[in-house]
Coordinates of C-alpha atoms in Angstrom, one line a residue:
X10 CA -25.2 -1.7 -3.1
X11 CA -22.0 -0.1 -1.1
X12 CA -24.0 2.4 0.0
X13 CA -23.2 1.3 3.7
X14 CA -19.7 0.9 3.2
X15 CA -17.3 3.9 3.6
X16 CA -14.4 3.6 1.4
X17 CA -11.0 6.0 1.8
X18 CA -8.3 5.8 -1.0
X19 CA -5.2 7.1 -0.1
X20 CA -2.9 7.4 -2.7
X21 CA 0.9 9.4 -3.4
X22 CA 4.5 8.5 -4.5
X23 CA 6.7 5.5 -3.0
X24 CA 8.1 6.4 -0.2
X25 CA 5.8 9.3 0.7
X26 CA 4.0 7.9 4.0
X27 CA 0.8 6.4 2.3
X28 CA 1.2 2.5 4.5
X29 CA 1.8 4.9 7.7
X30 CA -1.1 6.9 7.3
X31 CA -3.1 4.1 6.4
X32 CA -1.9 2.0 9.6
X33 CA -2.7 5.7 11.9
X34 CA -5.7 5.7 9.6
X35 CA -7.3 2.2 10.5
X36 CA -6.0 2.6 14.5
X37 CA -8.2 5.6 14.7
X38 CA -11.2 4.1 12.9
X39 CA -11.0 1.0 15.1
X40 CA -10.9 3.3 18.2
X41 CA -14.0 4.8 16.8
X42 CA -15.9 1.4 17.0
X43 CA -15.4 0.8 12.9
X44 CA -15.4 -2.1 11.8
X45 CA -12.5 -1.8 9.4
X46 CA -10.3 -3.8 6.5
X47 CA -7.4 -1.8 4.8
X48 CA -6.5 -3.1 1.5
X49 CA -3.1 -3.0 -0.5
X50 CA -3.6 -2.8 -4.0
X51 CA 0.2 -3.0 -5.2
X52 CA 0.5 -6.2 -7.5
X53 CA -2.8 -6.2 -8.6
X54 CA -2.1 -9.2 -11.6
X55 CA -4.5 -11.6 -13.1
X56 CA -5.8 -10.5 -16.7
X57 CA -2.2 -8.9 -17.6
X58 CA -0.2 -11.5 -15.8
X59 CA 0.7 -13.3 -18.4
X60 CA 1.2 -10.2 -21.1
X61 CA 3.9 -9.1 -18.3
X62 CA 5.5 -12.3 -18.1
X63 CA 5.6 -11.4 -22.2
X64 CA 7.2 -8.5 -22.4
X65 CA 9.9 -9.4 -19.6
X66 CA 10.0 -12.2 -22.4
X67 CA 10.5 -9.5 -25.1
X68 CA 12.7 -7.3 -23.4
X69 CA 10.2 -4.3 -22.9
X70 CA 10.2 -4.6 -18.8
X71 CA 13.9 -4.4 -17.9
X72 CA 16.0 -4.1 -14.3
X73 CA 19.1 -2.2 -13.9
X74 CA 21.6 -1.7 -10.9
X75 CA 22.4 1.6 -10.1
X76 CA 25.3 2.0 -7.1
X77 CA 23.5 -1.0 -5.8
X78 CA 20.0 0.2 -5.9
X79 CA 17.6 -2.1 -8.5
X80 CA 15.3 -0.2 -10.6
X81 CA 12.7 -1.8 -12.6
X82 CA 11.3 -0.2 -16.1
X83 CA 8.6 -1.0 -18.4
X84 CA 9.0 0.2 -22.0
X85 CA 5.7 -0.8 -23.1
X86 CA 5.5 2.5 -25.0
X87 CA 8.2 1.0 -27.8
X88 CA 5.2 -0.9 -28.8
X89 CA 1.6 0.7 -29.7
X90 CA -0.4 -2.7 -29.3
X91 CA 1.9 -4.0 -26.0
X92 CA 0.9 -0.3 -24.6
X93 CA -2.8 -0.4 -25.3
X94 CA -3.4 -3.8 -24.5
X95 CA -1.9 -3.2 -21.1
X96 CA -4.2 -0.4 -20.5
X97 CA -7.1 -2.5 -21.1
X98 CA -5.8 -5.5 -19.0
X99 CA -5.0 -3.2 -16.0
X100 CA -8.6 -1.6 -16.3
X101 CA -10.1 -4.9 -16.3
X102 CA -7.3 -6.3 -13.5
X103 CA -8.9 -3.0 -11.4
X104 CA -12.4 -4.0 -12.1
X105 CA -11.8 -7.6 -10.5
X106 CA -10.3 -6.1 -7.8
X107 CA -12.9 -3.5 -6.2
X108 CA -15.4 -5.8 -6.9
X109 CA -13.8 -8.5 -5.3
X110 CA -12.8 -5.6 -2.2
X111 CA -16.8 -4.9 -2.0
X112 CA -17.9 -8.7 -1.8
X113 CA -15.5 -9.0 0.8
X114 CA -16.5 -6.1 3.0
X115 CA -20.2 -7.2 2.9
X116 CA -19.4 -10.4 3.5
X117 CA -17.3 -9.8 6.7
X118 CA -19.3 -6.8 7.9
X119 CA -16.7 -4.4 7.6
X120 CA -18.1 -0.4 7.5
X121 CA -14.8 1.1 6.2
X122 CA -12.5 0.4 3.6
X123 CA -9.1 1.8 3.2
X124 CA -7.7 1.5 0.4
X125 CA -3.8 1.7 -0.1
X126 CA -3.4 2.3 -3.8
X127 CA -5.5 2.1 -6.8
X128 CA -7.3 4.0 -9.9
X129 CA -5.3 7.1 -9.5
X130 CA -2.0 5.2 -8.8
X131 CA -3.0 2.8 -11.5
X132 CA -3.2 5.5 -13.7
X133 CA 0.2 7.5 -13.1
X134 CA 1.8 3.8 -13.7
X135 CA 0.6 3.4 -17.0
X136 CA 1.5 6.7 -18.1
X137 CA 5.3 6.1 -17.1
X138 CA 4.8 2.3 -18.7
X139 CA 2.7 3.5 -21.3
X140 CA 3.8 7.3 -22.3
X141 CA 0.3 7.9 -23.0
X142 CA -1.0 11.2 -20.8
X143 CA -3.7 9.3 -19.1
X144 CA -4.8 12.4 -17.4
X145 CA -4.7 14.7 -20.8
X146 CA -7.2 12.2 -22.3
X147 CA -10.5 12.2 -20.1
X148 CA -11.6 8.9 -21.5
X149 CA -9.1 6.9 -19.9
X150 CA -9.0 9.1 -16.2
X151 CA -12.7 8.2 -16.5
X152 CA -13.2 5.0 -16.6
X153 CA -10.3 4.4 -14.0
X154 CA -11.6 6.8 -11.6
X155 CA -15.4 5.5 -11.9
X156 CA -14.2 2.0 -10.4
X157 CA -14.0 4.2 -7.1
X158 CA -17.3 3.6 -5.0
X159 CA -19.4 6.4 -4.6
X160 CA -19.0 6.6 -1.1
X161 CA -14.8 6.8 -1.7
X162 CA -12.8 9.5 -0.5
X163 CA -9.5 9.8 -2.5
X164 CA -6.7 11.5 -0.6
X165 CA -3.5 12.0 -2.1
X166 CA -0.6 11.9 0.1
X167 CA 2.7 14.1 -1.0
X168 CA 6.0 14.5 0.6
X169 CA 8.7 16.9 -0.2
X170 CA 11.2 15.0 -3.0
X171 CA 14.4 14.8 -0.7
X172 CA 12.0 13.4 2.5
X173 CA 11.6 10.6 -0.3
X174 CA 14.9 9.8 -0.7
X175 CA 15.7 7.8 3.0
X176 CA 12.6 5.9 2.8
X177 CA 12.9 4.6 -0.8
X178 CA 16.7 5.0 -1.8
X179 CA 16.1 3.5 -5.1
X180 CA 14.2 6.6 -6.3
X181 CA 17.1 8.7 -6.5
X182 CA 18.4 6.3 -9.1
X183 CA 14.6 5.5 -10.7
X184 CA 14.9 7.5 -14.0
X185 CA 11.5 7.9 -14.0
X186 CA 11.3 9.2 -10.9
X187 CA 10.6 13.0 -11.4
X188 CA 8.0 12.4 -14.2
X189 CA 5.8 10.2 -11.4
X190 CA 6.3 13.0 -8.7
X191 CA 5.2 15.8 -11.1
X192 CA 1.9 13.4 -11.9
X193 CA 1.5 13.3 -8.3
X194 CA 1.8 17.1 -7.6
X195 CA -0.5 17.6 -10.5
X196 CA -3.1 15.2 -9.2
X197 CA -3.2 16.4 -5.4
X198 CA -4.4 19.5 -7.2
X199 CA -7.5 17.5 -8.8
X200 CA -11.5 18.5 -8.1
X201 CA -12.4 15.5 -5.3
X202 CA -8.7 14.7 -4.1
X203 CA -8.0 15.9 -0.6

């Protein structure tokens, strides 16, 4: 059904290039005669809208102020149910979204589709949200990574840790920051990511 349609997924860390390469990215395409649509995935929201309004509700999502840097946190893994529920809505939220992305593209024409952030990203958030090692267990990497067209190309975009620093200051005060750039190291390593 997307046959036609070329889809690129770039993915990788805050702060390490991934809205510049995709701006080089699409520039190049469109010299190429492309007809091309980049998408940003970021705040992705419907089914677990309101279950995040909950646990901001519930004190399991939490900001803090660090030498004037805000850093957001969810602690979705203090609670079993909040955690797996939030996998399921984000699987489902991820599900609306590429479909809605494919519709789209046929409907306007486009031959390429970039994507700026999505399963793999996706996945790395829950894990930090979640604690559970979404990569460990196959089951959940699967059915992420099988939202990805066939005709995708993933490529994971990494960037030294203190290049990081200047373009997203708040990661040197993100606690959580060194777990999400191991699971990015570890996954530019993986079978089908360039």
């Amino acid at each position: 059904m997307t046959a036609s349609i070329q889809f690129i997924y770039l993915c990788g860390i805050d702060g390490s290039g991934k809205t510049t390469a995709v701006n080089y990215l699409v520039e190049q395409l469109q010299k190429r005669n492309r007809r091309v649509e980049s998408v940003w995935l970021r705040f992705n929201h419907f089914y677990s809208r309101p279950l995040l309004i909950l646990a901001r509700l519930l004190g399991y999502t939490r900001y803090e102020t660090i030498d004037g840097l805000r850093v957001g946190y969810h602690h979705f893994y203090r609670s079993r149910w909040l955690s797996r529920l939030y996998v399921a809505l984000q699987y489902r939220d991820a599900r609306r979204a590429i479909r809605k992305i494919e519709r789209q593209a046929r409907r306007t024409g486009h031959d390429t589709v970039v994507l700026d952030r999505f399963a793999y990203d996706i996945l790395i958030d829950l894990e930090i949200a979640t604690r559970i090692p979404m990569f460990q267990q196959a089951r959940h990497q699967k059915r992420f990574v099988d939202l990805l067209p066939p005709s995708c190309r993933v490529v994971c975009i990494t960037r030294d840790r203190e290049k990081i620093y200047p373009a997203r200051p708040e990661s040197r005060a993100d606690r959580n920051f060194e777990a999400r750039w191991l699971l990015y190291d570890q996954l530019s390593r993986q079978p089908n990511v360039y």
